[in-house]
Amino acid sequence: KALRLSGGDHIHAGTVVGKLEGERDITLGFVDLLRDDFVEKDRSRGIYFTQDWVSLPGVLPVASGGIHVWHMPALTEIFGDDSVLQFGGGTLGHPWGNAPGAVANRVALEACVQARNEGRDLASEGNQIIREASKWSPELAAACEVWKEIKFEFQAMDTI
């Protein structure tokens, strides 16, 4: 809130997936507080009182921390279009180098946005969407192979 009040334009918002995984509802509540002008009280989402931001500019949520191409469907569904997705190792860890890593992430993002805009369900079809896109992008296919076994399985720390 202090960042938004002071004119900041982006902040790490949690990721829901990856190594900085957090509780989905609380993360979505926080994202709403960053972007929306008016947010109703909803304790289940970590919003303890109604907040009217009037016309104060919003803040872009940033997601990072162990994210890679297989997370793209969930990230697209959670954060939508107005967000920053920081793929550090998910880009730099590509077996062919940084540029192909960036291409793989961009192809995965565009495939997910197109699928969402066509009305496909990213939650249930996400892996299939990525597999389909990897058929015409060798960079994405290589990234899919590298990241296929990576999982971060631990309990969320930010539960209510």
GROMACS .gro file of N, CA and C in nm:
model
  480
    1LYS      N    1   0.083  -0.118   0.000
    1LYS     CA    2   0.000   0.000   0.000
    1LYS      C    3   0.087   0.125   0.000
    2ALA      N    4   0.194   0.121   0.079
    2ALA     CA    5   0.284   0.237   0.084
    2ALA      C    6   0.347   0.262  -0.052
    3LEU      N    7   0.381   0.156  -0.123
    3LEU     CA    8   0.439   0.171  -0.256
    3LEU      C    9   0.340   0.238  -0.349
    4ARG      N   10   0.216   0.192  -0.348
    4ARG     CA   11   0.114   0.250  -0.435
    4ARG      C   12   0.091   0.397  -0.399
    5LEU      N   13   0.083   0.428  -0.271
    5LEU     CA   14   0.062   0.566  -0.226
    5LEU      C   15   0.178   0.658  -0.263
    6SER      N   16   0.298   0.602  -0.269
    6SER     CA   17   0.415   0.685  -0.300
    6SER      C   18   0.449   0.689  -0.448
    7GLY      N   19   0.366   0.625  -0.532
    7GLY     CA   20   0.387   0.633  -0.676
    7GLY      C   21   0.468   0.520  -0.736
    8GLY      N   22   0.495   0.415  -0.661
    8GLY     CA   23   0.568   0.301  -0.715
    8GLY      C   24   0.489   0.235  -0.828
    9ASP      N   25   0.559   0.167  -0.917
    9ASP     CA   26   0.488   0.109  -1.031
    9ASP      C   27   0.490  -0.043  -1.037
   10HIS      N   28   0.571  -0.110  -0.955
   10HIS     CA   29   0.571  -0.257  -0.956
   10HIS      C   30   0.625  -0.311  -0.823
   11ILE      N   31   0.578  -0.431  -0.788
   11ILE     CA   32   0.622  -0.496  -0.665
   11ILE      C   33   0.599  -0.647  -0.678
   12HIS      N   34   0.688  -0.725  -0.616
   12HIS     CA   35   0.669  -0.870  -0.618
   12HIS      C   36   0.542  -0.904  -0.542
   13ALA      N   37   0.455  -0.979  -0.606
   13ALA     CA   38   0.321  -1.005  -0.551
   13ALA      C   39   0.301  -1.148  -0.504
   14GLY      N   40   0.407  -1.227  -0.502
   14GLY     CA   41   0.387  -1.369  -0.480
   14GLY      C   42   0.365  -1.435  -0.615
   15THR      N   43   0.367  -1.564  -0.619
   15THR     CA   44   0.364  -1.629  -0.750
   15THR      C   45   0.259  -1.738  -0.761
   16VAL      N   46   0.223  -1.802  -0.654
   16VAL     CA   47   0.130  -1.915  -0.649
   16VAL      C   48   0.196  -2.042  -0.702
   17VAL      N   49   0.283  -2.031  -0.800
   17VAL     CA   50   0.358  -2.145  -0.854
   17VAL      C   51   0.507  -2.115  -0.842
   18GLY      N   52   0.593  -2.213  -0.860
   18GLY     CA   53   0.737  -2.191  -0.850
   18GLY      C   54   0.785  -2.203  -0.706
   19LYS      N   55   0.905  -2.158  -0.680
   19LYS     CA   56   0.962  -2.175  -0.546
   19LYS      C   57   0.912  -2.071  -0.446
   20LEU      N   58   0.851  -1.963  -0.492
   20LEU     CA   59   0.793  -1.863  -0.403
   20LEU      C   60   0.642  -1.880  -0.396
   21GLU      N   61   0.602  -2.005  -0.399
   21GLU     CA   62   0.460  -2.040  -0.399
   21GLU      C   63   0.392  -1.989  -0.273
   22GLY      N   64   0.273  -1.937  -0.292
   22GLY     CA   65   0.192  -1.890  -0.180
   22GLY      C   66   0.048  -1.931  -0.201
   23GLU      N   67  -0.034  -1.900  -0.105
   23GLU     CA   68  -0.175  -1.934  -0.113
   23GLU      C   69  -0.242  -1.853  -0.224
   24ARG      N   70  -0.311  -1.922  -0.313
   24ARG     CA   71  -0.368  -1.860  -0.432
   24ARG      C   72  -0.464  -1.746  -0.400
   25ASP      N   73  -0.559  -1.768  -0.310
   25ASP     CA   74  -0.660  -1.665  -0.282
   25ASP      C   75  -0.597  -1.540  -0.223
   26ILE      N   76  -0.500  -1.556  -0.135
   26ILE     CA   77  -0.435  -1.440  -0.075
   26ILE      C   78  -0.354  -1.364  -0.180
   27THR      N   79  -0.285  -1.436  -0.267
   27THR     CA   80  -0.210  -1.370  -0.374
   27THR      C   81  -0.304  -1.294  -0.466
   28LEU      N   82  -0.416  -1.355  -0.504
   28LEU     CA   83  -0.512  -1.285  -0.591
   28LEU      C   84  -0.571  -1.163  -0.522
   29GLY      N   85  -0.595  -1.171  -0.392
   29GLY     CA   86  -0.643  -1.055  -0.317
   29GLY      C   87  -0.541  -0.943  -0.320
   30PHE      N   88  -0.414  -0.977  -0.302
   30PHE     CA   89  -0.307  -0.878  -0.306
   30PHE      C   90  -0.297  -0.815  -0.445
   31VAL      N   91  -0.308  -0.896  -0.549
   31VAL     CA   92  -0.303  -0.844  -0.686
   31VAL      C   93  -0.418  -0.746  -0.709
   32ASP      N   94  -0.536  -0.779  -0.660
   32ASP     CA   95  -0.650  -0.686  -0.672
   32ASP      C   96  -0.621  -0.554  -0.601
   33LEU      N   97  -0.560  -0.561  -0.482
   33LEU     CA   98  -0.525  -0.438  -0.409
   33LEU      C   99  -0.426  -0.353  -0.487
   34LEU      N  100  -0.341  -0.417  -0.564
   34LEU     CA  101  -0.243  -0.344  -0.644
   34LEU      C  102  -0.305  -0.276  -0.765
   35ARG      N  103  -0.403  -0.341  -0.827
   35ARG     CA  104  -0.452  -0.294  -0.956
   35ARG      C  105  -0.587  -0.223  -0.953
   36ASP      N  106  -0.677  -0.264  -0.865
   36ASP     CA  107  -0.816  -0.216  -0.871
   36ASP      C  108  -0.836  -0.086  -0.795
   37ASP      N  109  -0.936  -0.009  -0.839
   37ASP     CA  110  -0.970   0.116  -0.772
   37ASP      C  111  -1.050   0.094  -0.644
   38PHE      N  112  -1.127  -0.013  -0.639
   38PHE     CA  113  -1.214  -0.040  -0.524
   38PHE      C  114  -1.210  -0.190  -0.496
   39VAL      N  115  -1.180  -0.226  -0.371
   39VAL     CA  116  -1.170  -0.367  -0.335
   39VAL      C  117  -1.253  -0.390  -0.209
   40GLU      N  118  -1.348  -0.483  -0.219
   40GLU     CA  119  -1.435  -0.517  -0.105
   40GLU      C  120  -1.361  -0.602  -0.002
   41LYS      N  121  -1.399  -0.586   0.122
   41LYS     CA  122  -1.347  -0.669   0.231
   41LYS      C  123  -1.373  -0.816   0.199
   42ASP      N  124  -1.271  -0.899   0.215
   42ASP     CA  125  -1.284  -1.043   0.193
   42ASP      C  126  -1.169  -1.111   0.268
   43ARG      N  127  -1.195  -1.149   0.391
   43ARG     CA  128  -1.091  -1.207   0.477
   43ARG      C  129  -1.027  -1.331   0.415
   44SER      N  130  -1.104  -1.408   0.338
   44SER     CA  131  -1.049  -1.529   0.278
   44SER      C  132  -0.940  -1.497   0.176
   45ARG      N  133  -0.937  -1.372   0.129
   45ARG     CA  134  -0.837  -1.329   0.032
   45ARG      C  135  -0.736  -1.233   0.095
   46GLY      N  136  -0.736  -1.225   0.228
   46GLY     CA  137  -0.641  -1.140   0.297
   46GLY      C  138  -0.676  -0.992   0.295
   47ILE      N  139  -0.800  -0.958   0.261
   47ILE     CA  140  -0.844  -0.818   0.256
   47ILE      C  141  -0.935  -0.796   0.376
   48TYR      N  142  -0.884  -0.725   0.476
   48TYR     CA  143  -0.953  -0.716   0.604
   48TYR      C  144  -1.048  -0.598   0.616
   49PHE      N  145  -1.048  -0.508   0.519
   49PHE     CA  146  -1.146  -0.399   0.516
   49PHE      C  147  -1.158  -0.350   0.372
   50THR      N  148  -1.274  -0.294   0.339
   50THR     CA  149  -1.298  -0.240   0.205
   50THR      C  150  -1.202  -0.124   0.181
   51GLN      N  151  -1.145  -0.120   0.060
   51GLN     CA  152  -1.047  -0.017   0.028
   51GLN      C  153  -1.082   0.052  -0.102
   52ASP      N  154  -1.100   0.183  -0.094
   52ASP     CA  155  -1.134   0.265  -0.210
   52ASP      C  156  -1.010   0.347  -0.248
   53TRP      N  157  -0.949   0.309  -0.359
   53TRP     CA  158  -0.828   0.376  -0.405
   53TRP      C  159  -0.860   0.492  -0.499
   54VAL      N  160  -0.988   0.516  -0.521
   54VAL     CA  161  -1.037   0.622  -0.607
   54VAL      C  162  -0.969   0.610  -0.742
   55SER      N  163  -0.891   0.709  -0.782
   55SER     CA  164  -0.826   0.703  -0.913
   55SER      C  165  -0.674   0.693  -0.900
   56LEU      N  166  -0.626   0.654  -0.784
   56LEU     CA  167  -0.482   0.639  -0.764
   56LEU      C  168  -0.429   0.532  -0.860
   57PRO      N  169  -0.325   0.563  -0.935
   57PRO     CA  170  -0.274   0.464  -1.031
   57PRO      C  171  -0.240   0.331  -0.964
   58GLY      N  172  -0.260   0.225  -1.037
   58GLY     CA  173  -0.231   0.092  -0.987
   58GLY      C  174  -0.083   0.059  -0.994
   59VAL      N  175  -0.050  -0.058  -0.945
   59VAL     CA  176   0.086  -0.109  -0.941
   59VAL      C  177   0.088  -0.243  -1.014
   60LEU      N  178   0.190  -0.266  -1.097
   60LEU     CA  179   0.202  -0.394  -1.166
   60LEU      C  180   0.252  -0.502  -1.069
   61PRO      N  181   0.182  -0.615  -1.062
   61PRO     CA  182   0.234  -0.725  -0.982
   61PRO      C  183   0.348  -0.794  -1.057
   62VAL      N  184   0.450  -0.833  -0.984
   62VAL     CA  185   0.564  -0.904  -1.040
   62VAL      C  186   0.563  -1.047  -0.986
   63ALA      N  187   0.582  -1.143  -1.074
   63ALA     CA  188   0.593  -1.283  -1.035
   63ALA      C  189   0.732  -1.332  -1.073
   64SER      N  190   0.797  -1.404  -0.983
   64SER     CA  191   0.928  -1.461  -1.012
   64SER      C  192   0.955  -1.571  -0.911
   65GLY      N  193   1.068  -1.635  -0.926
   65GLY     CA  194   1.110  -1.734  -0.828
   65GLY      C  195   1.083  -1.877  -0.871
   66GLY      N  196   1.172  -1.931  -0.951
   66GLY     CA  197   1.159  -2.071  -0.991
   66GLY      C  198   1.055  -2.096  -1.098
   67ILE      N  199   1.014  -1.990  -1.169
   67ILE     CA  200   0.912  -2.010  -1.273
   67ILE      C  201   0.978  -2.044  -1.406
   68HIS      N  202   0.908  -2.126  -1.483
   68HIS     CA  203   0.958  -2.171  -1.613
   68HIS      C  204   0.839  -2.194  -1.706
   69VAL      N  205   0.865  -2.242  -1.826
   69VAL     CA  206   0.761  -2.250  -1.930
   69VAL      C  207   0.639  -2.332  -1.888
   70TRP      N  208   0.657  -2.435  -1.809
   70TRP     CA  209   0.543  -2.517  -1.768
   70TRP      C  210   0.450  -2.441  -1.673
   71HIS      N  211   0.499  -2.334  -1.611
   71HIS     CA  212   0.415  -2.252  -1.522
   71HIS      C  213   0.334  -2.148  -1.599
   72MET      N  214   0.365  -2.127  -1.727
   72MET     CA  215   0.304  -2.017  -1.801
   72MET      C  216   0.151  -2.021  -1.803
   73PRO      N  217   0.086  -2.137  -1.822
   73PRO     CA  218  -0.061  -2.135  -1.819
   73PRO      C  219  -0.116  -2.082  -1.687
   74ALA      N  220  -0.060  -2.127  -1.576
   74ALA     CA  221  -0.107  -2.081  -1.445
   74ALA      C  222  -0.077  -1.932  -1.427
   75LEU      N  223   0.041  -1.887  -1.467
   75LEU     CA  224   0.076  -1.746  -1.452
   75LEU      C  225  -0.015  -1.657  -1.536
   76THR      N  226  -0.047  -1.702  -1.657
   76THR     CA  227  -0.137  -1.625  -1.743
   76THR      C  228  -0.276  -1.617  -1.682
   77GLU      N  229  -0.321  -1.728  -1.626
   77GLU     CA  230  -0.453  -1.730  -1.563
   77GLU      C  231  -0.456  -1.643  -1.437
   78ILE      N  232  -0.353  -1.648  -1.358
   78ILE     CA  233  -0.349  -1.576  -1.230
   78ILE      C  234  -0.330  -1.426  -1.250
   79PHE      N  235  -0.233  -1.388  -1.332
   79PHE     CA  236  -0.194  -1.248  -1.342
   79PHE      C  237  -0.251  -1.175  -1.462
   80GLY      N  238  -0.299  -1.247  -1.562
   80GLY     CA  239  -0.356  -1.179  -1.678
   80GLY      C  240  -0.250  -1.107  -1.759
   81ASP      N  241  -0.292  -0.997  -1.821
   81ASP     CA  242  -0.204  -0.926  -1.913
   81ASP      C  243  -0.116  -0.820  -1.847
   82ASP      N  244  -0.164  -0.757  -1.742
   82ASP     CA  245  -0.091  -0.647  -1.681
   82ASP      C  246  -0.006  -0.696  -1.564
   83SER      N  247   0.111  -0.750  -1.596
   83SER     CA  248   0.200  -0.802  -1.494
   83SER      C  249   0.341  -0.810  -1.550
   84VAL      N  250   0.435  -0.835  -1.461
   84VAL     CA  251   0.574  -0.858  -1.500
   84VAL      C  252   0.608  -1.000  -1.457
   85LEU      N  253   0.655  -1.080  -1.552
   85LEU     CA  254   0.696  -1.218  -1.523
   85LEU      C  255   0.848  -1.224  -1.538
   86GLN      N  256   0.918  -1.247  -1.428
   86GLN     CA  257   1.064  -1.250  -1.430
   86GLN      C  258   1.113  -1.394  -1.430
   87PHE      N  259   1.157  -1.439  -1.546
   87PHE     CA  260   1.208  -1.574  -1.562
   87PHE      C  261   1.361  -1.569  -1.557
   88GLY      N  262   1.419  -1.573  -1.439
   88GLY     CA  263   1.565  -1.574  -1.427
   88GLY      C  264   1.621  -1.706  -1.476
   89GLY      N  265   1.623  -1.805  -1.389
   89GLY     CA  266   1.673  -1.937  -1.427
   89GLY      C  267   1.590  -2.001  -1.536
   90GLY      N  268   1.462  -1.965  -1.545
   90GLY     CA  269   1.375  -2.017  -1.650
   90GLY      C  270   1.415  -1.970  -1.788
   91THR      N  271   1.496  -1.865  -1.795
   91THR     CA  272   1.552  -1.815  -1.921
   91THR      C  273   1.699  -1.856  -1.932
   92LEU      N  274   1.776  -1.823  -1.829
   92LEU     CA  275   1.920  -1.847  -1.832
   92LEU      C  276   1.956  -1.994  -1.828
   93GLY      N  277   1.864  -2.078  -1.780
   93GLY     CA  278   1.891  -2.221  -1.771
   93GLY      C  279   1.862  -2.299  -1.898
   94HIS      N  280   1.823  -2.227  -2.004
   94HIS     CA  281   1.795  -2.297  -2.131
   94HIS      C  282   1.924  -2.360  -2.183
   95PRO      N  283   1.918  -2.483  -2.233
   95PRO     CA  284   2.040  -2.551  -2.276
   95PRO      C  285   2.111  -2.485  -2.394
   96TRP      N  286   2.040  -2.400  -2.470
   96TRP     CA  287   2.102  -2.335  -2.586
   96TRP      C  288   2.143  -2.191  -2.557
   97GLY      N  289   2.119  -2.144  -2.436
   97GLY     CA  290   2.161  -2.008  -2.402
   97GLY      C  291   2.045  -1.916  -2.369
   98ASN      N  292   2.080  -1.791  -2.340
   98ASN     CA  293   1.983  -1.692  -2.293
   98ASN      C  294   1.877  -1.657  -2.397
   99ALA      N  295   1.921  -1.627  -2.520
   99ALA     CA  296   1.826  -1.584  -2.623
   99ALA      C  297   1.722  -1.693  -2.653
  100PRO      N  298   1.763  -1.818  -2.672
  100PRO     CA  299   1.661  -1.923  -2.692
  100PRO      C  300   1.571  -1.940  -2.569
  101GLY      N  301   1.626  -1.915  -2.450
  101GLY     CA  302   1.544  -1.921  -2.330
  101GLY      C  303   1.436  -1.815  -2.331
  102ALA      N  304   1.472  -1.695  -2.374
  102ALA     CA  305   1.375  -1.587  -2.385
  102ALA      C  306   1.270  -1.619  -2.491
  103VAL      N  307   1.314  -1.674  -2.603
  103VAL     CA  308   1.220  -1.714  -2.709
  103VAL      C  309   1.122  -1.817  -2.656
  104ALA      N  310   1.171  -1.917  -2.585
  104ALA     CA  311   1.084  -2.022  -2.530
  104ALA      C  312   0.977  -1.963  -2.439
  105ASN      N  313   1.018  -1.871  -2.352
  105ASN     CA  314   0.921  -1.808  -2.261
  105ASN      C  315   0.818  -1.726  -2.337
  106ARG      N  316   0.863  -1.652  -2.437
  106ARG     CA  317   0.771  -1.568  -2.514
  106ARG      C  318   0.673  -1.654  -2.594
  107VAL      N  319   0.720  -1.760  -2.655
  107VAL     CA  320   0.632  -1.850  -2.729
  107VAL      C  321   0.528  -1.912  -2.635
  108ALA      N  322   0.572  -1.955  -2.517
  108ALA     CA  323   0.479  -2.013  -2.420
  108ALA      C  324   0.375  -1.910  -2.377
  109LEU      N  325   0.418  -1.787  -2.352
  109LEU     CA  326   0.325  -1.680  -2.313
  109LEU      C  327   0.224  -1.653  -2.423
  110GLU      N  328   0.271  -1.636  -2.545
  110GLU     CA  329   0.180  -1.606  -2.656
  110GLU      C  330   0.083  -1.721  -2.681
  111ALA      N  331   0.129  -1.843  -2.666
  111ALA     CA  332   0.040  -1.959  -2.683
  111ALA      C  333  -0.069  -1.958  -2.577
  112CYS      N  334  -0.033  -1.925  -2.455
  112CYS     CA  335  -0.132  -1.922  -2.345
  112CYS      C  336  -0.230  -1.808  -2.362
  113VAL      N  337  -0.182  -1.691  -2.401
  113VAL     CA  338  -0.273  -1.576  -2.422
  113VAL      C  339  -0.368  -1.607  -2.536
  114GLN      N  340  -0.317  -1.663  -2.645
  114GLN     CA  341  -0.404  -1.698  -2.758
  114GLN      C  342  -0.508  -1.801  -2.715
  115ALA      N  343  -0.466  -1.903  -2.644
  115ALA     CA  344  -0.559  -2.007  -2.598
  115ALA      C  345  -0.666  -1.947  -2.507
  116ARG      N  346  -0.625  -1.862  -2.415
  116ARG     CA  347  -0.721  -1.796  -2.326
  116ARG      C  348  -0.821  -1.713  -2.406
  117ASN      N  349  -0.770  -1.637  -2.504
  117ASN     CA  350  -0.857  -1.552  -2.586
  117ASN      C  351  -0.951  -1.633  -2.673
  118GLU      N  352  -0.914  -1.756  -2.703
  118GLU     CA  353  -1.001  -1.846  -2.779
  118GLU      C  354  -1.101  -1.918  -2.690
  119GLY      N  355  -1.094  -1.895  -2.559
  119GLY     CA  356  -1.188  -1.955  -2.466
  119GLY      C  357  -1.144  -2.087  -2.406
  120ARG      N  358  -1.020  -2.125  -2.428
  120ARG     CA  359  -0.972  -2.251  -2.370
  120ARG      C  360  -0.946  -2.233  -2.221
  121ASP      N  361  -0.955  -2.342  -2.147
  121ASP     CA  362  -0.936  -2.341  -2.003
  121ASP      C  363  -0.789  -2.368  -1.971
  122LEU      N  364  -0.718  -2.264  -1.929
  122LEU     CA  365  -0.575  -2.278  -1.902
  122LEU      C  366  -0.547  -2.374  -1.788
  123ALA      N  367  -0.635  -2.379  -1.690
  123ALA     CA  368  -0.613  -2.467  -1.575
  123ALA      C  369  -0.614  -2.614  -1.616
  124SER      N  370  -0.707  -2.652  -1.701
  124SER     CA  371  -0.717  -2.793  -1.738
  124SER      C  372  -0.640  -2.829  -1.865
  125GLU      N  373  -0.619  -2.731  -1.953
  125GLU     CA  374  -0.554  -2.759  -2.082
  125GLU      C  375  -0.412  -2.703  -2.092
  126GLY      N  376  -0.362  -2.645  -1.984
  126GLY     CA  377  -0.233  -2.576  -1.989
  126GLY      C  378  -0.118  -2.657  -2.044
  127ASN      N  379  -0.099  -2.778  -1.994
  127ASN     CA  380   0.012  -2.860  -2.042
  127ASN      C  381  -0.004  -2.894  -2.190
  128GLN      N  382  -0.127  -2.920  -2.233
  128GLN     CA  383  -0.152  -2.950  -2.373
  128GLN      C  384  -0.122  -2.828  -2.461
  129ILE      N  385  -0.157  -2.709  -2.414
  129ILE     CA  386  -0.130  -2.586  -2.488
  129ILE      C  387   0.020  -2.568  -2.507
  130ILE      N  388   0.097  -2.592  -2.403
  130ILE     CA  389   0.243  -2.580  -2.412
  130ILE      C  390   0.299  -2.687  -2.506
  131ARG      N  391   0.251  -2.810  -2.496
  131ARG     CA  392   0.298  -2.917  -2.586
  131ARG      C  393   0.270  -2.883  -2.732
  132GLU      N  394   0.150  -2.831  -2.760
  132GLU     CA  395   0.114  -2.794  -2.898
  132GLU      C  396   0.208  -2.686  -2.950
  133ALA      N  397   0.235  -2.584  -2.869
  133ALA     CA  398   0.324  -2.475  -2.911
  133ALA      C  399   0.467  -2.525  -2.931
  134SER      N  400   0.509  -2.623  -2.853
  134SER     CA  401   0.647  -2.672  -2.865
  134SER      C  402   0.669  -2.748  -2.995
  135LYS      N  403   0.562  -2.789  -3.061
  135LYS     CA  404   0.576  -2.859  -3.190
  135LYS      C  405   0.631  -2.767  -3.298
  136TRP      N  406   0.605  -2.637  -3.288
  136TRP     CA  407   0.655  -2.544  -3.390
  136TRP      C  408   0.763  -2.450  -3.336
  137SER      N  409   0.807  -2.472  -3.212
  137SER     CA  410   0.915  -2.391  -3.155
  137SER      C  411   1.019  -2.484  -3.093
  138PRO      N  412   1.131  -2.504  -3.162
  138PRO     CA  413   1.235  -2.590  -3.104
  138PRO      C  414   1.289  -2.535  -2.972
  139GLU      N  415   1.290  -2.402  -2.957
  139GLU     CA  416   1.336  -2.342  -2.832
  139GLU      C  417   1.245  -2.382  -2.716
  140LEU      N  418   1.114  -2.377  -2.740
  140LEU     CA  419   1.019  -2.416  -2.637
  140LEU      C  420   1.028  -2.566  -2.609
  141ALA      N  421   1.044  -2.646  -2.714
  141ALA     CA  422   1.055  -2.791  -2.695
  141ALA      C  423   1.176  -2.825  -2.606
  142ALA      N  424   1.288  -2.757  -2.629
  142ALA     CA  425   1.408  -2.782  -2.548
  142ALA      C  426   1.385  -2.738  -2.403
  143ALA      N  427   1.319  -2.623  -2.384
  143ALA     CA  428   1.290  -2.576  -2.248
  143ALA      C  429   1.196  -2.672  -2.177
  144CYS      N  430   1.098  -2.723  -2.248
  144CYS     CA  431   1.003  -2.819  -2.188
  144CYS      C  432   1.076  -2.943  -2.139
  145GLU      N  433   1.174  -2.986  -2.215
  145GLU     CA  434   1.252  -3.104  -2.176
  145GLU      C  435   1.335  -3.076  -2.051
  146VAL      N  436   1.396  -2.958  -2.044
  146VAL     CA  437   1.480  -2.922  -1.929
  146VAL      C  438   1.397  -2.912  -1.801
  147TRP      N  439   1.281  -2.847  -1.809
  147TRP     CA  440   1.204  -2.815  -1.689
  147TRP      C  441   1.098  -2.919  -1.654
  148LYS      N  442   1.090  -3.027  -1.727
  148LYS     CA  443   0.980  -3.122  -1.705
  148LYS      C  444   0.981  -3.188  -1.567
  149GLU      N  445   1.096  -3.202  -1.507
  149GLU     CA  446   1.105  -3.272  -1.379
  149GLU      C  447   1.114  -3.178  -1.259
  150ILE      N  448   1.118  -3.049  -1.283
  150ILE     CA  449   1.137  -2.953  -1.174
  150ILE      C  450   1.005  -2.927  -1.103
  151LYS      N  451   1.002  -2.954  -0.973
  151LYS     CA  452   0.883  -2.929  -0.892
  151LYS      C  453   0.929  -2.874  -0.757
  152PHE      N  454   0.850  -2.782  -0.705
  152PHE     CA  455   0.875  -2.729  -0.571
  152PHE      C  456   0.756  -2.771  -0.487
  153GLU      N  457   0.773  -2.872  -0.405
  153GLU     CA  458   0.660  -2.925  -0.328
  153GLU      C  459   0.684  -2.903  -0.179
  154PHE      N  460   0.621  -2.799  -0.127
  154PHE     CA  461   0.627  -2.769   0.015
  154PHE      C  462   0.503  -2.689   0.052
  155GLN      N  463   0.476  -2.679   0.179
  155GLN     CA  464   0.357  -2.609   0.227
  155GLN      C  465   0.375  -2.458   0.214
  156ALA      N  466   0.267  -2.389   0.178
  156ALA     CA  467   0.269  -2.243   0.173
  156ALA      C  468   0.288  -2.188   0.314
  157MET      N  469   0.362  -2.079   0.324
  157MET     CA  470   0.389  -2.018   0.454
  157MET      C  471   0.293  -1.904   0.486
  158ASP      N  472   0.220  -1.854   0.386
  158ASP     CA  473   0.137  -1.735   0.407
  158ASP      C  474  -0.012  -1.768   0.420
  159THR      N  475  -0.042  -1.874   0.490
  159THR     CA  476  -0.181  -1.913   0.509
  159THR      C  477  -0.243  -1.835   0.625
  160ILE      N  478  -0.372  -1.823   0.618
  160ILE     CA  479  -0.444  -1.749   0.724
  160ILE      C  480  -0.477  -1.844   0.837
   0.00000   0.00000   0.00000
